[in-house]
Short mmCIF file of C-alpha atoms in Angstrom, two decimals:
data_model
loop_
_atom_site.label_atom_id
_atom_site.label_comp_id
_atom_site.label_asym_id
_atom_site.label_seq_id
_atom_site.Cartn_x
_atom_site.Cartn_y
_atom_site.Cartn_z
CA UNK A 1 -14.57 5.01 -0.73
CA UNK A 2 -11.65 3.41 -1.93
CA UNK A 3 -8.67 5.10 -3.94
CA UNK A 4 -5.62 3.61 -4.96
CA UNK A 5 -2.57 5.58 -5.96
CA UNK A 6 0.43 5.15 -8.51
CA UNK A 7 3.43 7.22 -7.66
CA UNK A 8 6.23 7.56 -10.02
CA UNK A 9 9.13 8.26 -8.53
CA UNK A 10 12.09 10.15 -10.37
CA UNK A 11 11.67 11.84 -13.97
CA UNK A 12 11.00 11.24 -17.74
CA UNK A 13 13.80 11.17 -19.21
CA UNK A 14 15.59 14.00 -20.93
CA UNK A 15 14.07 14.77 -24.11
CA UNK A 16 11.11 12.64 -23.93
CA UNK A 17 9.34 14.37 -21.44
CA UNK A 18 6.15 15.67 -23.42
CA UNK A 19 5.90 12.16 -25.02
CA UNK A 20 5.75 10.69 -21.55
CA UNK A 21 2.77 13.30 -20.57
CA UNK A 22 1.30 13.05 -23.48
CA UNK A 23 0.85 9.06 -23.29
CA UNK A 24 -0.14 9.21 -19.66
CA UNK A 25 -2.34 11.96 -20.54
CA UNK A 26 -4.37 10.63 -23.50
CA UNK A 27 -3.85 6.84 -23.66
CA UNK A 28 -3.40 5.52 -20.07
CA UNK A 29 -5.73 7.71 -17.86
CA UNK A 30 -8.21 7.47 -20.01
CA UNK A 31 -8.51 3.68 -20.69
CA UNK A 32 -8.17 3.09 -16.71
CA UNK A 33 -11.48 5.58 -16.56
CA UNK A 34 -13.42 2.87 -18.78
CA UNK A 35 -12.04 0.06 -16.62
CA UNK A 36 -14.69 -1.95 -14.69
CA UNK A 37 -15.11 -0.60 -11.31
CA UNK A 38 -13.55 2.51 -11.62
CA UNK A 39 -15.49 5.57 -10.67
CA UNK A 40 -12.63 8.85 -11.20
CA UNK A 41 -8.99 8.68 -12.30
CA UNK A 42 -6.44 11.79 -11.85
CA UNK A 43 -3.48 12.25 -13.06
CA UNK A 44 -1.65 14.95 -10.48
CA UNK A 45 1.57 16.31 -11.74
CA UNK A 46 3.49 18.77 -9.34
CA UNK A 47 3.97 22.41 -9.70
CA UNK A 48 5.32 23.69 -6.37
CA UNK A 49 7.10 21.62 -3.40
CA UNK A 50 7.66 22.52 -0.29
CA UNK A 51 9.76 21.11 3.07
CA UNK A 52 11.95 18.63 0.39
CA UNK A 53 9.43 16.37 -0.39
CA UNK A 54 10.44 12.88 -2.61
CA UNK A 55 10.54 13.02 -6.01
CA UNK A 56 7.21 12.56 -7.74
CA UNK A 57 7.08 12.91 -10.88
CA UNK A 58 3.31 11.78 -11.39
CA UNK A 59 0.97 10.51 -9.01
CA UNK A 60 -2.46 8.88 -10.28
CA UNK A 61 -5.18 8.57 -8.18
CA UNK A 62 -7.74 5.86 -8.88
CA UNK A 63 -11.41 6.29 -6.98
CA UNK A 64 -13.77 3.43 -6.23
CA UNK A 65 -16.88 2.47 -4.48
CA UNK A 66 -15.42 -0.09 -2.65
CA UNK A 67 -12.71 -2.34 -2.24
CA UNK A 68 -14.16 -5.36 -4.23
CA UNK A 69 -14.41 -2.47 -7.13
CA UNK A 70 -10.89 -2.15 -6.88
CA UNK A 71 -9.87 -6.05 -7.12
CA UNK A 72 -12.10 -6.49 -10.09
CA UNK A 73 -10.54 -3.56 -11.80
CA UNK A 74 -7.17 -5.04 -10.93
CA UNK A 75 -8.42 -8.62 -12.21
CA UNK A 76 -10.10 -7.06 -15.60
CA UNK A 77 -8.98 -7.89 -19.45
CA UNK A 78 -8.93 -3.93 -20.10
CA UNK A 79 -5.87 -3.36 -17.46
CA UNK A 80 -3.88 -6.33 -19.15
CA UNK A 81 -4.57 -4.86 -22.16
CA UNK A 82 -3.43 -1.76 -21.23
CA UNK A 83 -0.09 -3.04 -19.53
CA UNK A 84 1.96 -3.04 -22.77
CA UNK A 85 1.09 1.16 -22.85
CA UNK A 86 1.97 1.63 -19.42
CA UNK A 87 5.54 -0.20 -19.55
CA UNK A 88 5.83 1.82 -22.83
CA UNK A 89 5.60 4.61 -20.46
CA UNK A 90 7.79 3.30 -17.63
CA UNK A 91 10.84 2.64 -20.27
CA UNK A 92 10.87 6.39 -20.98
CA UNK A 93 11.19 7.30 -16.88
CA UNK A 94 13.90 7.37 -14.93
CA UNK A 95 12.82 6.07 -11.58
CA UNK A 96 10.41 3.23 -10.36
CA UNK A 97 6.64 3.49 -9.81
CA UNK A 98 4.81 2.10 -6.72
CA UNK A 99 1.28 1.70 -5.59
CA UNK A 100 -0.66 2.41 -2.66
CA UNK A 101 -4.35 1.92 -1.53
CA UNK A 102 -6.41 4.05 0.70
CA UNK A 103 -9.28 3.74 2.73
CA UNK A 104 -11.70 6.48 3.25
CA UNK A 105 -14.80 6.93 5.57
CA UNK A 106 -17.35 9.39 4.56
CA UNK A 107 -17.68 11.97 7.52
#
């Protein structure tokens, strides 16, 4: 399995924050779901830290079969698409946003 997260770091801003969850919630996760070579996407938002962990506001978690999965959904006309939605998104955050991918052997 492969699994690439999104981690947005900081906070919606003030007064916009249910617009912000809302988007992410019914625009954005679920066009990246239809995406070619995408088997699950989560959208994790935190309710309890512990030991003064960073800031994250949102972290989405993107499965797939493999790694070639991954590049085509990174390659595909649906995520360009999509793009103008997610900066939508970003320019009602205070923070930045930053990827990283995952390997994981089945046990």
């Amino acid at each position: 399995m492969y699994v690439r997260s999104a981690y947005w770091l900081g906070a919606p801003r003030p007064g916009v924050e249910q617009k912000f969850r809302d988007l992410i919630e019914r625009e954005v996760l679920p066009a990246m779901r239809a995406m070619p070579g995408v088997s699950a996407v989560h959208g994790l938002w935190p309710v309890k830290l512990e030991d003064n962990p960073p800031p994250i506001a949102l972290q989405v978690v993107v499965h797939y079969a493999s790694m070639a999965d991954a590049q085509r959904m990174l390659a595909c006309d649906e995520r360009k698409a999509l793009r103008p939605r997610v900066l939508e998104a970003a320019a009602m955050f205070d923070g930045t946003m930053s990827h990283i991918e995952f390997e994981s052997n089945p046990s």
